mmCIF file of C-alpha atoms in Angstrom:
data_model
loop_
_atom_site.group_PDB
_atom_site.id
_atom_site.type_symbol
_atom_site.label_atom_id
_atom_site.label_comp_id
_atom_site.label_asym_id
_atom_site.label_seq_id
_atom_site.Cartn_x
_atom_site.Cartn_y
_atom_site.Cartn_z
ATOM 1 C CA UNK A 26 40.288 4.538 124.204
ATOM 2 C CA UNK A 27 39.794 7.703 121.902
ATOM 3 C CA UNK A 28 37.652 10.929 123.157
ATOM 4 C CA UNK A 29 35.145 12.510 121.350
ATOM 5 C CA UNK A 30 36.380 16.536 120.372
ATOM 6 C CA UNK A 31 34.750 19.023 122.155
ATOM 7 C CA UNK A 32 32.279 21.002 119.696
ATOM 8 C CA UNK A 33 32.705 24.544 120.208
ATOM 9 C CA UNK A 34 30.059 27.096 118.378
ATOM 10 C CA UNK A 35 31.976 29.723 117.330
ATOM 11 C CA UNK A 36 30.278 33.601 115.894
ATOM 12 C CA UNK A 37 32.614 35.068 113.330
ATOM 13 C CA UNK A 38 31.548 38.563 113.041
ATOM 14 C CA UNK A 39 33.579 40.535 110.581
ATOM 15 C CA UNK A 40 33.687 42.267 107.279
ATOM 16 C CA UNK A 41 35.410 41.155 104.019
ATOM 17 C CA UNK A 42 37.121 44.524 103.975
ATOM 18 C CA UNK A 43 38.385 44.092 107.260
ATOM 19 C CA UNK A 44 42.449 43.067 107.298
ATOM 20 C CA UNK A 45 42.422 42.140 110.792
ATOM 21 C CA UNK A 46 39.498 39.801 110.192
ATOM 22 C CA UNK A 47 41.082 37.761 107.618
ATOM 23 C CA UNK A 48 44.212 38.003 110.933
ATOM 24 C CA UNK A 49 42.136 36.908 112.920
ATOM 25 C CA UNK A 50 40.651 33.936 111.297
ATOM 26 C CA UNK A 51 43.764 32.375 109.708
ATOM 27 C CA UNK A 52 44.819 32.718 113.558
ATOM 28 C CA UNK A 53 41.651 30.890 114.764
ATOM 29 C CA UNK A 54 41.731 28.721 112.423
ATOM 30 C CA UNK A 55 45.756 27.511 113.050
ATOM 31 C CA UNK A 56 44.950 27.160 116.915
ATOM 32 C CA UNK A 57 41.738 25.059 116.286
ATOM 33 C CA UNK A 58 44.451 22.766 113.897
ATOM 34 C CA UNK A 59 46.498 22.641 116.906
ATOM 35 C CA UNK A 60 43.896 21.251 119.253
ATOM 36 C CA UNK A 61 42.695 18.617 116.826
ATOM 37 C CA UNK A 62 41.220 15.779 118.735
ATOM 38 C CA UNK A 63 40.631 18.126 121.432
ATOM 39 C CA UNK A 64 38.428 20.341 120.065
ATOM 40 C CA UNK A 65 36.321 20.375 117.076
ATOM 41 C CA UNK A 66 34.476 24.352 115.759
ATOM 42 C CA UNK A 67 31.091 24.852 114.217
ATOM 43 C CA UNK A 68 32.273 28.163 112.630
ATOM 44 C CA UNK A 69 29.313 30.852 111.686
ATOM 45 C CA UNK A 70 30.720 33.906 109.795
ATOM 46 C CA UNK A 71 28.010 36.765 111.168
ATOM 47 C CA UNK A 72 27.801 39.972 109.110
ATOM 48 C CA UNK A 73 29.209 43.506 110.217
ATOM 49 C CA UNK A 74 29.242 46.693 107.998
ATOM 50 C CA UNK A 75 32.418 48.703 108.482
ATOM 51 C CA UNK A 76 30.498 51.038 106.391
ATOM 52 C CA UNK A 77 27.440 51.015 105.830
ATOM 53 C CA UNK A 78 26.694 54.546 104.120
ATOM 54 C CA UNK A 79 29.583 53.812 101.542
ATOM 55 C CA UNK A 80 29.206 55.104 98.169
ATOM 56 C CA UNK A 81 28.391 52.116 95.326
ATOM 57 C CA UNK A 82 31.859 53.999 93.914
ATOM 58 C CA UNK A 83 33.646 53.237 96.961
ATOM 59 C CA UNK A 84 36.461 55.729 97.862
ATOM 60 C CA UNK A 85 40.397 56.357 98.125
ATOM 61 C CA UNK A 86 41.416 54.562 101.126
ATOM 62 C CA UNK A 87 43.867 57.158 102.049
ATOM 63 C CA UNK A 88 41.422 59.462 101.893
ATOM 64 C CA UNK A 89 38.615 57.433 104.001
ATOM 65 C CA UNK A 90 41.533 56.683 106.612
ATOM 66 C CA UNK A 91 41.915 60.114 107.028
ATOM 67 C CA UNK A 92 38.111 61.338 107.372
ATOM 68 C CA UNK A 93 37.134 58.258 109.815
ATOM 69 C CA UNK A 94 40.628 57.882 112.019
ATOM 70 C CA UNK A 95 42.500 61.243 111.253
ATOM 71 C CA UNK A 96 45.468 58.794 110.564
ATOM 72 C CA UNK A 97 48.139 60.771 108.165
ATOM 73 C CA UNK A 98 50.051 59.053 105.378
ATOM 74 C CA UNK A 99 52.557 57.848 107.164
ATOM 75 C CA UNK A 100 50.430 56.801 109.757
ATOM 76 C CA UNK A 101 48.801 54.607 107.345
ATOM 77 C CA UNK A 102 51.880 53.335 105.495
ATOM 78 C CA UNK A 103 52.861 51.763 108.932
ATOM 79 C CA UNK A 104 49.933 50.656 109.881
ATOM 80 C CA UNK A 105 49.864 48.575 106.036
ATOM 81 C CA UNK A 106 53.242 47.512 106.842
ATOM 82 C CA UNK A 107 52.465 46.025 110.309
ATOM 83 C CA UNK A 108 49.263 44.439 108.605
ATOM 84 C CA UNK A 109 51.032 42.773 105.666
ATOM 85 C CA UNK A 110 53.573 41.450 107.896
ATOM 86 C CA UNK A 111 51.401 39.578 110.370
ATOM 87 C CA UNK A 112 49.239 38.368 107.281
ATOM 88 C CA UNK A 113 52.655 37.104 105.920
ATOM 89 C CA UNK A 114 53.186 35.354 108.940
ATOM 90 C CA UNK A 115 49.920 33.175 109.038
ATOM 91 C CA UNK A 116 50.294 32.547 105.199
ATOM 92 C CA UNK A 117 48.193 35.351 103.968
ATOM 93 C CA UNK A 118 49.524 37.902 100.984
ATOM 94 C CA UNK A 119 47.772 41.157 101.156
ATOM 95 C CA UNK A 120 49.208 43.211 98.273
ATOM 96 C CA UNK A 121 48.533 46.967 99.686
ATOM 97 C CA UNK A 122 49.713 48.575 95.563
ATOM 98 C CA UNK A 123 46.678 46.537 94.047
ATOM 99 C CA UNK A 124 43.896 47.748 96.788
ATOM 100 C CA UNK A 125 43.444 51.455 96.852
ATOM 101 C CA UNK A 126 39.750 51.855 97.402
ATOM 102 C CA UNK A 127 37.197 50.941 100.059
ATOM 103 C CA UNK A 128 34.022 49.735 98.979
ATOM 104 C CA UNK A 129 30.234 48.678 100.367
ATOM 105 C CA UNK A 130 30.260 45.160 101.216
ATOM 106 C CA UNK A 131 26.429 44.451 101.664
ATOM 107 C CA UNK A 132 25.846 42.215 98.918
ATOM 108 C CA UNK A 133 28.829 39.894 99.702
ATOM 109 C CA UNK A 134 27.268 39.490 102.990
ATOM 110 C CA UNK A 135 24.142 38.645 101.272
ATOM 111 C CA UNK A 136 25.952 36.371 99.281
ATOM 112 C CA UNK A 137 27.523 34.753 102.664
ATOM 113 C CA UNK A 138 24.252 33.783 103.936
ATOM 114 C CA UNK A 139 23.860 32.088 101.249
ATOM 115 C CA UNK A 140 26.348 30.274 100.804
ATOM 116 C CA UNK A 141 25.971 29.475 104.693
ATOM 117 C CA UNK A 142 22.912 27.308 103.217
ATOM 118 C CA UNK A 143 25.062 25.996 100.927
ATOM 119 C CA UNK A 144 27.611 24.379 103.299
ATOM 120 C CA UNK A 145 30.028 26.546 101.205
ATOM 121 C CA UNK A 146 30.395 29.695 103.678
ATOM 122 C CA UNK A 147 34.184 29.149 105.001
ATOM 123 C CA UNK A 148 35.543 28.387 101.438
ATOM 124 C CA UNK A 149 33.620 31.816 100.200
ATOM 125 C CA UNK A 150 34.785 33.441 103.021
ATOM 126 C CA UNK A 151 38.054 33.099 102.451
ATOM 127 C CA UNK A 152 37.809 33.563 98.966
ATOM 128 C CA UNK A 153 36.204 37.524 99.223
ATOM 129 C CA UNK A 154 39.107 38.093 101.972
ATOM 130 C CA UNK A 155 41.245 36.931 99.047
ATOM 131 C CA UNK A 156 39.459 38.929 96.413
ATOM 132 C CA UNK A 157 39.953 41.954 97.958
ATOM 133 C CA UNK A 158 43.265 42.042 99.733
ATOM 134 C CA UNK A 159 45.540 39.860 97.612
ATOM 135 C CA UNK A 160 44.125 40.576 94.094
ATOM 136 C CA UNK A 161 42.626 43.765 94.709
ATOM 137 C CA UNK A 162 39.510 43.469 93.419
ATOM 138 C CA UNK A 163 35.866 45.578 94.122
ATOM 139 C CA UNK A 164 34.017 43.029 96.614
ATOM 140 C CA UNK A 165 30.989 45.321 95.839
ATOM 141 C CA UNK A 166 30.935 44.536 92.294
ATOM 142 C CA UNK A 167 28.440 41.548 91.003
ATOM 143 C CA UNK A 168 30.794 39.620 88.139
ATOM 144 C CA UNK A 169 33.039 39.983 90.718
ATOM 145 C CA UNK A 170 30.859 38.357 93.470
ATOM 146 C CA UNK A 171 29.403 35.874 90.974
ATOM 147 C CA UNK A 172 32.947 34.750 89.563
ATOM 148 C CA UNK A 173 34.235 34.129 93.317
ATOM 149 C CA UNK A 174 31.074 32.346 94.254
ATOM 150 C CA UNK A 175 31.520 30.043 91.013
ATOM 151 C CA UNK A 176 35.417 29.328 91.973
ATOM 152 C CA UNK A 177 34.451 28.088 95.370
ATOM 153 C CA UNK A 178 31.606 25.435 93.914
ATOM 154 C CA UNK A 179 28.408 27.499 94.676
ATOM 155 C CA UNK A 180 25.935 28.181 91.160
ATOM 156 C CA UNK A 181 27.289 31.242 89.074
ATOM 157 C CA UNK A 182 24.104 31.477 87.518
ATOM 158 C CA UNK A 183 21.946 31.414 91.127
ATOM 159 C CA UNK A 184 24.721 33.975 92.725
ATOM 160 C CA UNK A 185 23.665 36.509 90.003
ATOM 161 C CA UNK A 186 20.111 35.801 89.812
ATOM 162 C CA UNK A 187 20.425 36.071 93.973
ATOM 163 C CA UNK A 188 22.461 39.429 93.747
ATOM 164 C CA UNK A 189 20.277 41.117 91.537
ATOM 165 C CA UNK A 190 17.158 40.633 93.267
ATOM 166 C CA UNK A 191 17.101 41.912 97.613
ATOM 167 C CA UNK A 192 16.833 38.552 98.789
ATOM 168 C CA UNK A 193 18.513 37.983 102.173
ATOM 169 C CA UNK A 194 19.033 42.045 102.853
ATOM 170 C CA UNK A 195 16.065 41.468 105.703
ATOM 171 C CA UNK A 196 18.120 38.667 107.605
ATOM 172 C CA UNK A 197 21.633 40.362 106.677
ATOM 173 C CA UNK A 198 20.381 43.607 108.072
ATOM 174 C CA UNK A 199 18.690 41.741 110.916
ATOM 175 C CA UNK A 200 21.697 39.557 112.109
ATOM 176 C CA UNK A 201 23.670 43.205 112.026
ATOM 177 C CA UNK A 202 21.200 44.755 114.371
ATOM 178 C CA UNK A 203 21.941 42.131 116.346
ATOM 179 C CA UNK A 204 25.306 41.859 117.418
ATOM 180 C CA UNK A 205 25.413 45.559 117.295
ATOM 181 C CA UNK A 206 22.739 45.607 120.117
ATOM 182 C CA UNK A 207 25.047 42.914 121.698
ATOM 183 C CA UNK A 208 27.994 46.175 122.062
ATOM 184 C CA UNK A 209 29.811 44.500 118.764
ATOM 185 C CA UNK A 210 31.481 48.210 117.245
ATOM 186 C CA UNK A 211 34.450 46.617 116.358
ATOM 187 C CA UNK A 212 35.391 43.378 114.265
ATOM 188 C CA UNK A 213 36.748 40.694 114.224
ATOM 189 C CA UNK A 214 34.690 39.818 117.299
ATOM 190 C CA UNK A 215 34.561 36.028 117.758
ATOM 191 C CA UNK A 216 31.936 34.635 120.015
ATOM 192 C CA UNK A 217 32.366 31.498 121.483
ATOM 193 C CA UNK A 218 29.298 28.905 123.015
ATOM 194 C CA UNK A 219 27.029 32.465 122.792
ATOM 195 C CA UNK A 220 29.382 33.305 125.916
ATOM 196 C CA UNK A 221 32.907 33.950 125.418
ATOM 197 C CA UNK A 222 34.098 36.990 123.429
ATOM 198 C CA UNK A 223 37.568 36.867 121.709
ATOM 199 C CA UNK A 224 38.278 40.620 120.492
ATOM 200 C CA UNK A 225 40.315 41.728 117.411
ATOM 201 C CA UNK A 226 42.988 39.526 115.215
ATOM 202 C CA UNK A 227 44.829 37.646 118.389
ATOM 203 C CA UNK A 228 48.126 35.886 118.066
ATOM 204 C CA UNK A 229 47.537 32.023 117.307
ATOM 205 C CA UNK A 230 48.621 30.823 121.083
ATOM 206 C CA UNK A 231 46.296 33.369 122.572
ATOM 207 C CA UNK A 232 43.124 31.573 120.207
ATOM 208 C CA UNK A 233 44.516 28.688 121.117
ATOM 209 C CA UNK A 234 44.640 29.205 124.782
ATOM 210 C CA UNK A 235 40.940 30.620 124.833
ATOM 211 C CA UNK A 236 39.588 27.062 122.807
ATOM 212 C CA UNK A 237 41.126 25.108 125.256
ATOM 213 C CA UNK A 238 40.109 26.747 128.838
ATOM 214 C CA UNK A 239 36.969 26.954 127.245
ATOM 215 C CA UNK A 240 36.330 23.374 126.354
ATOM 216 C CA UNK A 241 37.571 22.396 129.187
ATOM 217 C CA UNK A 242 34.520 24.163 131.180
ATOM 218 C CA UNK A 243 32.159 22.874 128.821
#
């Protein structure tokens, strides 16, 4: 006799500029592969600014590290270090030499939503985290958007026409307002059945731990 997976909803709210989100999704992602059969996800990536007010020029990270966290050079270094090596870890490269600025990333969540309609959102998703952190790339930038979009299977040609026009900044800027009225100031935050909140880029066997008590109450 075989049992039917328990579906869990899960809320992905993060930024593509955010190291420990791409942390803590590879993590997520590796415990739900561990439960298979157990447990199956219906994974929504939400949208969350880091920064908002940033500059369409972005700017030095060092220098935005400073201004936002105080955090000194060597401060930062370590913190990289400890970063890269838990990416390594769960299979993830982030090349800190090729990423030196911080940019807006309001249009790739536009782009997102999207692709959300698409059936496409995962693959894109991890494509931008990509983008950014392993090739270094401006994640604000349209040929850069529309070239990532066109990798992953989703229309080049609708991805520009989409980017250079405002549609979805309403429900981008509406599903923001949201989970920051719901106390979300810090991301990853991964929300589980509308209920359960899993905080910051967890170890796989804590994820893994969570899914399971979870579906096992549901």
């Amino acid at each position: 006799m075989t049992t039917t997976p328990t579906a869990l909803k899960i809320d992905f709210v993060s930024d593509v500029s955010c190291p420990w989100c791409i942390i803590g999704l590879k993590a997520l992602e590796q415990a739900a592969d561990r439960l298979k059969g157990e447990v199956a996800i219906d994974l929504h990536f939400q949208p969350f600014e880091l920064n908002p007010q940033m500059a369409a020029q972005g700017q030095d990270i060092g220098e935005h590290l400073h201004e936002k966290y105080g955090a000194s050079p060597e401060q930062s270094q370590k913190n990289r270090e400890a970063i890269a090596a838990r990416g390594a870890e769960l299979g993830f490269t982030f090349s800190m030499d090729k990423r030196s600025r911080i940019y807006n990333t309001f249009d790739a969540h536009r782009l997102l939503h999207w692709a959300e309609e698409k059936g496409l959102q995962p693959q894109l998703k991890h494509a931008l985290f990509k983008a950014y952190f392993t090739d270094g790339q401006d994640p604000s930038n349209h040929d850069v958007l529309v070239r990532v979009a066109g990798e992953v299977g989703l229309d080049a040609d609708q991805a520009r026409e989409l980017l250079a026009s405002d549609r979805y900044a309403d429900e981008v800027r509406e599903r923001e307002q949201f989970y920051l009225q719901q106390g979300i100031h810090s991301v990853p935050a991964i929300i589980i059945n509308d209920r359960h909140l899993i905080s910051g880029g967890q170890p796989v066997e804590v994820f893994e731990q969570a899914l399971r008590q979870i579906a096992a109450q549901s």
